[in-house]
Each structure stands twice: as structure tokens, then as C-alpha cells.
PDB file of C-alpha atoms in Angstrom:
ATOM      1  CA  LYS A   1     -17.343  -9.813  -6.808  1.00  0.00           C
ATOM      2  CA  ALA A   2     -13.928 -11.672  -5.226  1.00  0.00           C
ATOM      3  CA  GLY A   3     -11.243 -10.034  -3.628  1.00  0.00           C
ATOM      4  CA  VAL A   4      -7.927 -10.373  -4.038  1.00  0.00           C
ATOM      5  CA  THR A   5      -6.497 -13.341  -2.411  1.00  0.00           C
ATOM      6  CA  GLN A   6      -3.108 -14.697  -1.577  1.00  0.00           C
ATOM      7  CA  THR A   7      -1.485 -18.293  -0.520  1.00  0.00           C
ATOM      8  CA  PRO A   8      -0.460 -18.966   1.499  1.00  0.00           C
ATOM      9  CA  ARG A   9      -1.539 -17.072   4.485  1.00  0.00           C
ATOM     10  CA  TYR A  10       1.763 -18.244   6.726  1.00  0.00           C
ATOM     11  CA  LEU A  11       5.222 -18.981   5.963  1.00  0.00           C
ATOM     12  CA  ILE A  12       7.972 -20.167   7.652  1.00  0.00           C
ATOM     13  CA  LYS A  13      11.132 -21.349   5.785  1.00  0.00           C
ATOM     14  CA  THR A  14      14.708 -21.255   6.821  1.00  0.00           C
ATOM     15  CA  ARG A  15      17.903 -19.324   5.530  1.00  0.00           C
ATOM     16  CA  GLY A  16      19.231 -20.133   1.796  1.00  0.00           C
ATOM     17  CA  GLN A  17      15.664 -21.880   0.427  1.00  0.00           C
ATOM     18  CA  GLN A  18      13.305 -20.131  -2.234  1.00  0.00           C
ATOM     19  CA  VAL A  19       9.897 -19.595  -1.880  1.00  0.00           C
ATOM     20  CA  THR A  20       7.058 -19.102  -3.863  1.00  0.00           C
ATOM     21  CA  LEU A  21       3.846 -17.421  -3.439  1.00  0.00           C
ATOM     22  CA  SER A  22       0.926 -17.046  -5.185  1.00  0.00           C
ATOM     23  CA  CYS A  23      -1.531 -14.336  -5.811  1.00  0.00           C
ATOM     24  CA  SER A  24      -5.106 -14.043  -7.399  1.00  0.00           C
ATOM     25  CA  PRO A  25      -6.853 -10.442  -8.952  1.00  0.00           C
ATOM     26  CA  ILE A  26      -9.777  -9.339  -8.595  1.00  0.00           C
ATOM     27  CA  SER A  27     -11.726 -10.873 -11.862  1.00  0.00           C
ATOM     28  CA  GLY A  28     -11.248  -8.645 -14.557  1.00  0.00           C
ATOM     29  CA  HIS A  29      -7.601  -7.173 -13.046  1.00  0.00           C
ATOM     30  CA  ARG A  30      -5.440  -7.570 -15.376  1.00  0.00           C
ATOM     31  CA  SER A  31      -2.228  -5.067 -13.372  1.00  0.00           C
ATOM     32  CA  VAL A  32      -0.929  -7.382 -10.435  1.00  0.00           C
ATOM     33  CA  SER A  33       1.620  -5.667  -7.921  1.00  0.00           C
ATOM     34  CA  TRP A  34       3.576  -7.015  -5.149  1.00  0.00           C
ATOM     35  CA  TYR A  35       4.897  -4.565  -2.060  1.00  0.00           C
ATOM     36  CA  GLN A  36       6.679  -5.835   1.375  1.00  0.00           C
ATOM     37  CA  GLN A  37       5.984  -4.596   4.483  1.00  0.00           C
ATOM     38  CA  THR A  38       8.459  -4.442   7.815  1.00  0.00           C
ATOM     39  CA  PRO A  39       8.058  -2.620  10.865  1.00  0.00           C
ATOM     40  CA  GLY A  40      11.589  -0.444  10.025  1.00  0.00           C
ATOM     41  CA  GLN A  41      10.804   0.219   5.938  1.00  0.00           C
ATOM     42  CA  GLY A  42       7.204   0.154   5.788  1.00  0.00           C
ATOM     43  CA  LEU A  43       5.210  -1.043   2.699  1.00  0.00           C
ATOM     44  CA  GLN A  44       8.346  -1.431  -0.064  1.00  0.00           C
ATOM     45  CA  PHE A  45       6.968  -1.707  -3.626  1.00  0.00           C
ATOM     46  CA  LEU A  46       8.588  -4.777  -5.065  1.00  0.00           C
ATOM     47  CA  PHE A  47       7.232  -4.975  -8.522  1.00  0.00           C
ATOM     48  CA  GLU A  48       4.324  -4.477 -10.918  1.00  0.00           C
ATOM     49  CA  TYR A  49       2.805  -7.148 -13.729  1.00  0.00           C
ATOM     50  CA  PHE A  50       0.343  -5.879 -16.696  1.00  0.00           C
ATOM     51  CA  SER A  51      -1.005  -8.480 -19.320  1.00  0.00           C
ATOM     52  CA  GLU A  52       1.442 -10.883 -18.286  1.00  0.00           C
ATOM     53  CA  THR A  53       4.881  -8.858 -18.809  1.00  0.00           C
ATOM     54  CA  GLN A  54       6.487  -6.880 -15.431  1.00  0.00           C
ATOM     55  CA  ARG A  55       6.008  -3.195 -16.064  1.00  0.00           C
ATOM     56  CA  ASN A  56       8.130  -1.445 -13.505  1.00  0.00           C
ATOM     57  CA  LYS A  57      10.216  -2.928 -10.538  1.00  0.00           C
ATOM     58  CA  GLY A  58      11.214  -1.354  -7.324  1.00  0.00           C
ATOM     59  CA  ASN A  59      14.973  -1.609  -5.816  1.00  0.00           C
ATOM     60  CA  PHE A  60      15.055  -5.026  -4.356  1.00  0.00           C
ATOM     61  CA  PRO A  61      17.680  -7.395  -5.359  1.00  0.00           C
ATOM     62  CA  GLY A  62      17.447 -10.172  -8.164  1.00  0.00           C
ATOM     63  CA  ARG A  63      16.451 -12.657  -5.997  1.00  0.00           C
ATOM     64  CA  PHE A  64      12.968 -11.550  -5.879  1.00  0.00           C
ATOM     65  CA  SER A  65      11.732 -12.369  -9.244  1.00  0.00           C
ATOM     66  CA  GLY A  66       8.001 -12.664 -10.521  1.00  0.00           C
ATOM     67  CA  ARG A  67       5.857 -13.832 -12.836  1.00  0.00           C
ATOM     68  CA  GLN A  68       2.116 -13.434 -14.269  1.00  0.00           C
ATOM     69  CA  PHE A  69       0.076 -15.866 -15.634  1.00  0.00           C
ATOM     70  CA  SER A  70      -2.815 -15.314 -18.625  1.00  0.00           C
ATOM     71  CA  ASN A  71      -5.355 -15.684 -16.090  1.00  0.00           C
ATOM     72  CA  SER A  72      -3.601 -12.269 -14.489  1.00  0.00           C
ATOM     73  CA  ARG A  73      -2.691 -14.615 -11.459  1.00  0.00           C
ATOM     74  CA  SER A  74       0.308 -14.174 -10.281  1.00  0.00           C
ATOM     75  CA  GLU A  75       3.413 -15.498  -8.306  1.00  0.00           C
ATOM     76  CA  MET A  76       6.540 -14.136  -6.383  1.00  0.00           C
ATOM     77  CA  ASN A  77       9.791 -15.747  -6.127  1.00  0.00           C
ATOM     78  CA  VAL A  78      12.540 -15.296  -3.890  1.00  0.00           C
ATOM     79  CA  SER A  79      15.779 -16.970  -3.815  1.00  0.00           C
ATOM     80  CA  THR A  80      18.737 -18.220  -1.443  1.00  0.00           C
ATOM     81  CA  LEU A  81      16.046 -16.910   2.022  1.00  0.00           C
ATOM     82  CA  GLU A  82      17.957 -14.142   4.221  1.00  0.00           C
ATOM     83  CA  LEU A  83      16.426 -13.206   7.387  1.00  0.00           C
ATOM     84  CA  GLY A  84      15.856  -9.857   6.401  1.00  0.00           C
ATOM     85  CA  ASP A  85      13.293 -11.305   3.881  1.00  0.00           C
ATOM     86  CA  SER A  86      10.937 -11.961   6.707  1.00  0.00           C
ATOM     87  CA  ALA A  87       7.849  -9.626   5.934  1.00  0.00           C
ATOM     88  CA  LEU A  88       4.647  -9.524   5.133  1.00  0.00           C
ATOM     89  CA  TYR A  89       4.140  -9.781   1.323  1.00  0.00           C
ATOM     90  CA  LEU A  90       1.302  -7.687  -0.581  1.00  0.00           C
ATOM     91  CA  CYS A  91      -0.721  -8.594  -3.855  1.00  0.00           C
ATOM     92  CA  ALA A  92      -2.746  -5.419  -5.042  1.00  0.00           C
ATOM     93  CA  SER A  93      -4.306  -5.864  -7.887  1.00  0.00           C
ATOM     94  CA  SER A  94      -6.169  -2.541 -10.467  1.00  0.00           C
ATOM     95  CA  LEU A  95      -8.191  -2.892 -13.520  1.00  0.00           C
ATOM     96  CA  GLY A  96      -5.556  -0.756 -15.422  1.00  0.00           C
ATOM     97  CA  SER A  97      -1.916  -0.587 -15.231  1.00  0.00           C
ATOM     98  CA  LEU A  98      -0.183   1.722 -12.520  1.00  0.00           C
ATOM     99  CA  ALA A  99       0.882   4.193 -15.374  1.00  0.00           C
ATOM    100  CA  THR A 100      -2.966   5.011 -15.300  1.00  0.00           C
ATOM    101  CA  TYR A 101      -2.941   5.725 -11.388  1.00  0.00           C
ATOM    102  CA  ASN A 102      -5.352   3.292 -10.904  1.00  0.00           C
ATOM    103  CA  GLU A 103      -6.545   2.852  -7.536  1.00  0.00           C
ATOM    104  CA  GLN A 104      -4.903  -0.605  -6.414  1.00  0.00           C
ATOM    105  CA  PHE A 105      -6.863  -3.061  -3.897  1.00  0.00           C
ATOM    106  CA  PHE A 106      -4.673  -5.113  -2.014  1.00  0.00           C
ATOM    107  CA  GLY A 107      -4.929  -8.958  -0.242  1.00  0.00           C
ATOM    108  CA  PRO A 108      -4.339  -9.226   3.118  1.00  0.00           C
ATOM    109  CA  GLY A 109      -0.708 -10.186   2.329  1.00  0.00           C
ATOM    110  CA  THR A 110       1.536 -13.739   3.634  1.00  0.00           C
ATOM    111  CA  ARG A 111       3.464 -13.621   6.429  1.00  0.00           C
ATOM    112  CA  LEU A 112       6.969 -14.679   5.630  1.00  0.00           C
ATOM    113  CA  THR A 113       9.135 -16.030   8.533  1.00  0.00           C
ATOM    114  CA  VAL A 114      12.656 -17.004   7.216  1.00  0.00           C
ATOM    115  CA  LEU A 115      14.762 -18.924  10.526  1.00  0.00           C
TER     116      LEU A 115
ATOM    117  CA  ASP B   1      15.519   8.769   2.294  1.00  0.00           C
ATOM    118  CA  GLN B   2      11.625   8.164   2.822  1.00  0.00           C
ATOM    119  CA  GLN B   3       9.911  10.433   0.366  1.00  0.00           C
ATOM    120  CA  VAL B   4       6.530  10.042   2.877  1.00  0.00           C
ATOM    121  CA  LYS B   5       6.783  10.916   6.076  1.00  0.00           C
ATOM    122  CA  GLN B   6       3.734  10.395   8.359  1.00  0.00           C
ATOM    123  CA  ASN B   7       5.420  11.938  11.438  1.00  0.00           C
ATOM    124  CA  SER B   8       3.395  10.764  14.505  1.00  0.00           C
ATOM    125  CA  PRO B   9       3.403   6.866  14.681  1.00  0.00           C
ATOM    126  CA  SER B  10      -0.141   6.990  16.689  1.00  0.00           C
ATOM    127  CA  LEU B  11      -3.393   9.581  17.367  1.00  0.00           C
ATOM    128  CA  SER B  12      -5.605   9.546  19.825  1.00  0.00           C
ATOM    129  CA  VAL B  13      -9.414  10.736  19.150  1.00  0.00           C
ATOM    130  CA  GLN B  14     -12.624  11.170  21.377  1.00  0.00           C
ATOM    131  CA  GLU B  15     -15.775   9.848  19.196  1.00  0.00           C
ATOM    132  CA  GLY B  16     -17.524  12.712  18.078  1.00  0.00           C
ATOM    133  CA  ARG B  17     -14.743  14.528  17.278  1.00  0.00           C
ATOM    134  CA  ILE B  18     -12.471  15.623  14.548  1.00  0.00           C
ATOM    135  CA  SER B  19      -9.590  13.535  13.349  1.00  0.00           C
ATOM    136  CA  ILE B  20      -6.592  15.090  11.200  1.00  0.00           C
ATOM    137  CA  LEU B  21      -3.956  12.672  10.366  1.00  0.00           C
ATOM    138  CA  ASN B  22      -1.322  14.428   8.465  1.00  0.00           C
ATOM    139  CA  CYS B  23       1.244  13.519   5.583  1.00  0.00           C
ATOM    140  CA  ASP B  24       4.264  15.369   4.049  1.00  0.00           C
ATOM    141  CA  TYR B  25       5.782  14.366   1.253  1.00  0.00           C
ATOM    142  CA  THR B  26       9.071  15.410  -0.322  1.00  0.00           C
ATOM    143  CA  ASN B  27       9.868  13.905  -4.156  1.00  0.00           C
ATOM    144  CA  SER B  28       7.816  17.301  -6.372  1.00  0.00           C
ATOM    145  CA  MET B  29       7.134  14.545  -9.322  1.00  0.00           C
ATOM    146  CA  PHE B  30       4.470  13.013  -6.372  1.00  0.00           C
ATOM    147  CA  ASP B  31       1.268  13.813  -8.124  1.00  0.00           C
ATOM    148  CA  TYR B  32      -1.454  11.618  -7.814  1.00  0.00           C
ATOM    149  CA  PHE B  33      -2.508  11.117  -3.310  1.00  0.00           C
ATOM    150  CA  LEU B  34      -4.114   8.399  -2.112  1.00  0.00           C
ATOM    151  CA  TRP B  35      -4.571   7.384   1.652  1.00  0.00           C
ATOM    152  CA  TYR B  36      -5.517   4.054   2.806  1.00  0.00           C
ATOM    153  CA  LYS B  37      -6.955   2.121   6.295  1.00  0.00           C
ATOM    154  CA  LYS B  38      -5.514  -0.687   7.289  1.00  0.00           C
ATOM    155  CA  TYR B  39      -7.350  -3.471  10.119  1.00  0.00           C
ATOM    156  CA  PRO B  40      -4.988  -5.910  11.903  1.00  0.00           C
ATOM    157  CA  ALA B  41      -4.832  -9.043   9.763  1.00  0.00           C
ATOM    158  CA  GLU B  42      -5.912  -7.481   6.481  1.00  0.00           C
ATOM    159  CA  GLY B  43      -4.391  -5.520   4.034  1.00  0.00           C
ATOM    160  CA  PRO B  44      -4.888  -2.069   2.940  1.00  0.00           C
ATOM    161  CA  THR B  45      -8.217  -0.667   1.880  1.00  0.00           C
ATOM    162  CA  PHE B  46      -8.491   2.811  -0.424  1.00  0.00           C
ATOM    163  CA  LEU B  47      -9.815   5.475   1.353  1.00  0.00           C
ATOM    164  CA  ILE B  48      -9.603   8.852  -0.779  1.00  0.00           C
ATOM    165  CA  SER B  49      -7.522  10.266  -3.055  1.00  0.00           C
ATOM    166  CA  ILE B  50      -6.193  13.513  -4.564  1.00  0.00           C
ATOM    167  CA  SER B  51      -4.966  14.936  -7.660  1.00  0.00           C
ATOM    168  CA  SER B  52      -2.200  17.301  -7.491  1.00  0.00           C
ATOM    169  CA  ILE B  53      -4.156  19.683  -9.468  1.00  0.00           C
ATOM    170  CA  LYS B  54      -7.241  19.871  -6.862  1.00  0.00           C
ATOM    171  CA  ASP B  55      -6.894  21.490  -3.493  1.00  0.00           C
ATOM    172  CA  LYS B  56      -9.528  19.454  -1.639  1.00  0.00           C
ATOM    173  CA  ASN B  57     -11.560  16.044  -2.174  1.00  0.00           C
ATOM    174  CA  GLU B  58     -14.360  15.360  -0.149  1.00  0.00           C
ATOM    175  CA  ASP B  59     -16.187  12.295   0.154  1.00  0.00           C
ATOM    176  CA  GLY B  60     -18.588  11.403   2.868  1.00  0.00           C
ATOM    177  CA  ARG B  61     -17.363  12.345   6.629  1.00  0.00           C
ATOM    178  CA  PHE B  62     -13.224  12.033   4.625  1.00  0.00           C
ATOM    179  CA  THR B  63     -11.770  14.717   3.568  1.00  0.00           C
ATOM    180  CA  VAL B  64      -8.229  15.485   1.888  1.00  0.00           C
ATOM    181  CA  PHE B  65      -6.396  18.790   1.848  1.00  0.00           C
ATOM    182  CA  LEU B  66      -3.125  18.973  -0.399  1.00  0.00           C
ATOM    183  CA  ASN B  67      -0.972  21.947  -0.174  1.00  0.00           C
ATOM    184  CA  LYS B  68       1.142  21.470  -2.983  1.00  0.00           C
ATOM    185  CA  SER B  69       3.569  24.508  -2.230  1.00  0.00           C
ATOM    186  CA  ALA B  70       3.858  23.093   1.316  1.00  0.00           C
ATOM    187  CA  LYS B  71       4.372  19.582   0.430  1.00  0.00           C
ATOM    188  CA  HIS B  72       1.690  18.085   2.198  1.00  0.00           C
ATOM    189  CA  LEU B  73      -0.989  16.293   3.165  1.00  0.00           C
ATOM    190  CA  SER B  74      -4.103  16.063   5.546  1.00  0.00           C
ATOM    191  CA  LEU B  75      -7.131  13.500   6.028  1.00  0.00           C
ATOM    192  CA  HIS B  76      -9.676  14.786   8.060  1.00  0.00           C
ATOM    193  CA  ILE B  77     -12.279  12.504   9.052  1.00  0.00           C
ATOM    194  CA  VAL B  78     -15.727  14.742  10.729  1.00  0.00           C
ATOM    195  CA  PRO B  79     -17.239  12.855  12.733  1.00  0.00           C
ATOM    196  CA  SER B  80     -14.189  10.184  14.583  1.00  0.00           C
ATOM    197  CA  GLN B  81     -16.178   7.096  14.780  1.00  0.00           C
ATOM    198  CA  PRO B  82     -15.141   3.581  16.896  1.00  0.00           C
ATOM    199  CA  GLY B  83     -14.749   1.612  13.513  1.00  0.00           C
ATOM    200  CA  ASP B  84     -12.351   4.543  12.377  1.00  0.00           C
ATOM    201  CA  SER B  85      -9.895   2.878  14.540  1.00  0.00           C
ATOM    202  CA  ALA B  86      -7.377   1.946  12.344  1.00  0.00           C
ATOM    203  CA  VAL B  87      -3.708   2.874  11.053  1.00  0.00           C
ATOM    204  CA  TYR B  88      -3.735   4.805   7.823  1.00  0.00           C
ATOM    205  CA  PHE B  89      -1.417   5.173   5.172  1.00  0.00           C
ATOM    206  CA  CYS B  90      -0.258   7.611   3.251  1.00  0.00           C
ATOM    207  CA  ALA B  91       0.535   7.127  -0.216  1.00  0.00           C
ATOM    208  CA  ALA B  92       1.987   8.683  -3.401  1.00  0.00           C
ATOM    209  CA  TYR B  93       2.151   8.081  -7.373  1.00  0.00           C
ATOM    210  CA  SER B  94       4.740   9.440  -9.505  1.00  0.00           C
ATOM    211  CA  GLY B  95       6.062   9.085 -13.136  1.00  0.00           C
ATOM    212  CA  GLY B  96       3.293   7.259 -14.258  1.00  0.00           C
ATOM    213  CA  GLY B  97       3.328   5.036 -11.707  1.00  0.00           C
ATOM    214  CA  ALA B  98       6.731   3.552 -12.514  1.00  0.00           C
ATOM    215  CA  ASP B  99       7.342   3.081  -8.986  1.00  0.00           C
ATOM    216  CA  GLY B 100       4.539   1.529  -7.991  1.00  0.00           C
ATOM    217  CA  LEU B 101       3.091   3.195  -4.358  1.00  0.00           C
ATOM    218  CA  THR B 102       5.351   4.800  -2.128  1.00  0.00           C
ATOM    219  CA  PHE B 103       3.746   4.306   1.230  1.00  0.00           C
ATOM    220  CA  GLY B 104       4.122   6.343   4.379  1.00  0.00           C
ATOM    221  CA  LYS B 105       4.591   4.345   7.709  1.00  0.00           C
ATOM    222  CA  GLY B 106       1.391   4.744   8.708  1.00  0.00           C
ATOM    223  CA  THR B 107      -0.214   6.537  11.722  1.00  0.00           C
ATOM    224  CA  HIS B 108      -2.093   4.648  14.029  1.00  0.00           C
ATOM    225  CA  LEU B 109      -5.718   5.882  14.462  1.00  0.00           C
ATOM    226  CA  ILE B 110      -7.176   5.813  18.116  1.00  0.00           C
ATOM    227  CA  ILE B 111     -10.951   6.466  18.985  1.00  0.00           C
ATOM    228  CA  GLN B 112     -11.832   6.434  22.502  1.00  0.00           C
ATOM    229  CA  PRO B 113     -15.566   6.486  23.438  1.00  0.00           C
TER     230      PRO B 113
END
């Protein structure tokens, strides 16, 4: 079974631009969560999508948004990029929603650099 | 305010010996805990978990202990192998997963030959 895939793996943008990251979950998984990893803050929860609906959201500004498609694939969008948005963005999928404490399977991440 | 703390950024252990990684938490609402392992350029990989109704869970060379009164958990790896060299993250769920997984900042385990 193929694992979680994320595209692109690396991305360089400039301040003020917007970016869209993509995540394909493991086949059959219906929940997709996004995390931001930075050296200072570690891994922080962004949001979870389950059955095309945002279920939960972490403490991030509205510039961070996402969506999930009917095939469970998910995209994350960051608008008006700031230097502090430079990070590794990880996507994780699970069979059920986080409400049932499912084990999450992580993708390799997208490394975003904002100049 | 960090709710999950891994106070040792790195740990060096000799091959064949026991590795003990520690994790403390402050949020008493956490009721499910997990350990993840991460190699460079890869996403975290699930290792082992424990529910707050238990105090120990074992899976092969990996054992997780939970001390709820002390808000402390530990991961024991016996015996340690070179392939265990990686960053280990402690993570916790609370409130039916509404906050996602809350992670510690990780401990870099180095297994020396």
C-alpha cells in the first residue's frame, strides 16, 4: 500500500505570495491533518479534514486554510506569505477522525522557504 | 506554553544497552499518548502508544511507561540497535482529538557502536 505523498517536496516563495501544498493520503484513509514544523516551535497542529469538512483547527491565523476533496486528497493554502512561514509542512492521514484517536501516518513533508 | 516537554535534546547510548527517553506533560486532559520516530528527510513514523487507563504497553523491543500522577511517560528500547538512531517525538491527544496531536520538541537518540 502506498504511503502518504506530498507535493511538491521543496518550494521557494517570496513574501506576499501565496502557496498551495498538496497531500494524497493512504488509500482508504478519510482523515487528513496538517502540521507545521519549525526549529523554534517544533511540530504544531494546523487543522484536520475529515469527509471534506474541517473538523479542528490549531492556533494559526486565517492566512492558513485548506480543503479536502471527495477522494480524500487535501490541499493547504497559505496566503500573503511571511518570512516566519518558512517551515516543513507535514501531512498525516488516518482511517478515522482524530476524535477516535486514530494512529496517524505522516508524509515526508514539503519544505517551504520564504525569501 | 509547552504542554509536552522532552527535556533532553539528545541522548547517546551504547549499542546493546537500554535507551530511556523521557517526556513530561502539563495538560491533565491528555488521555492518549504516542511515540513517533523520525529519520532525516522523512515524516515521523508511529512507534507505540498508550492509553491513560494503562501504565505500561509493550511491543517487541519498545516499552512505554505512563505515570499519570507525575504526568510523566518514558520510552524504553532494549536492546538498542544502530538503526534506532533517530529523533524521537512524544505526542499526546486530548479532548477527542480537537487539538490534533500535541508534540514535544524531540530527543535525538544516537546509538554508538
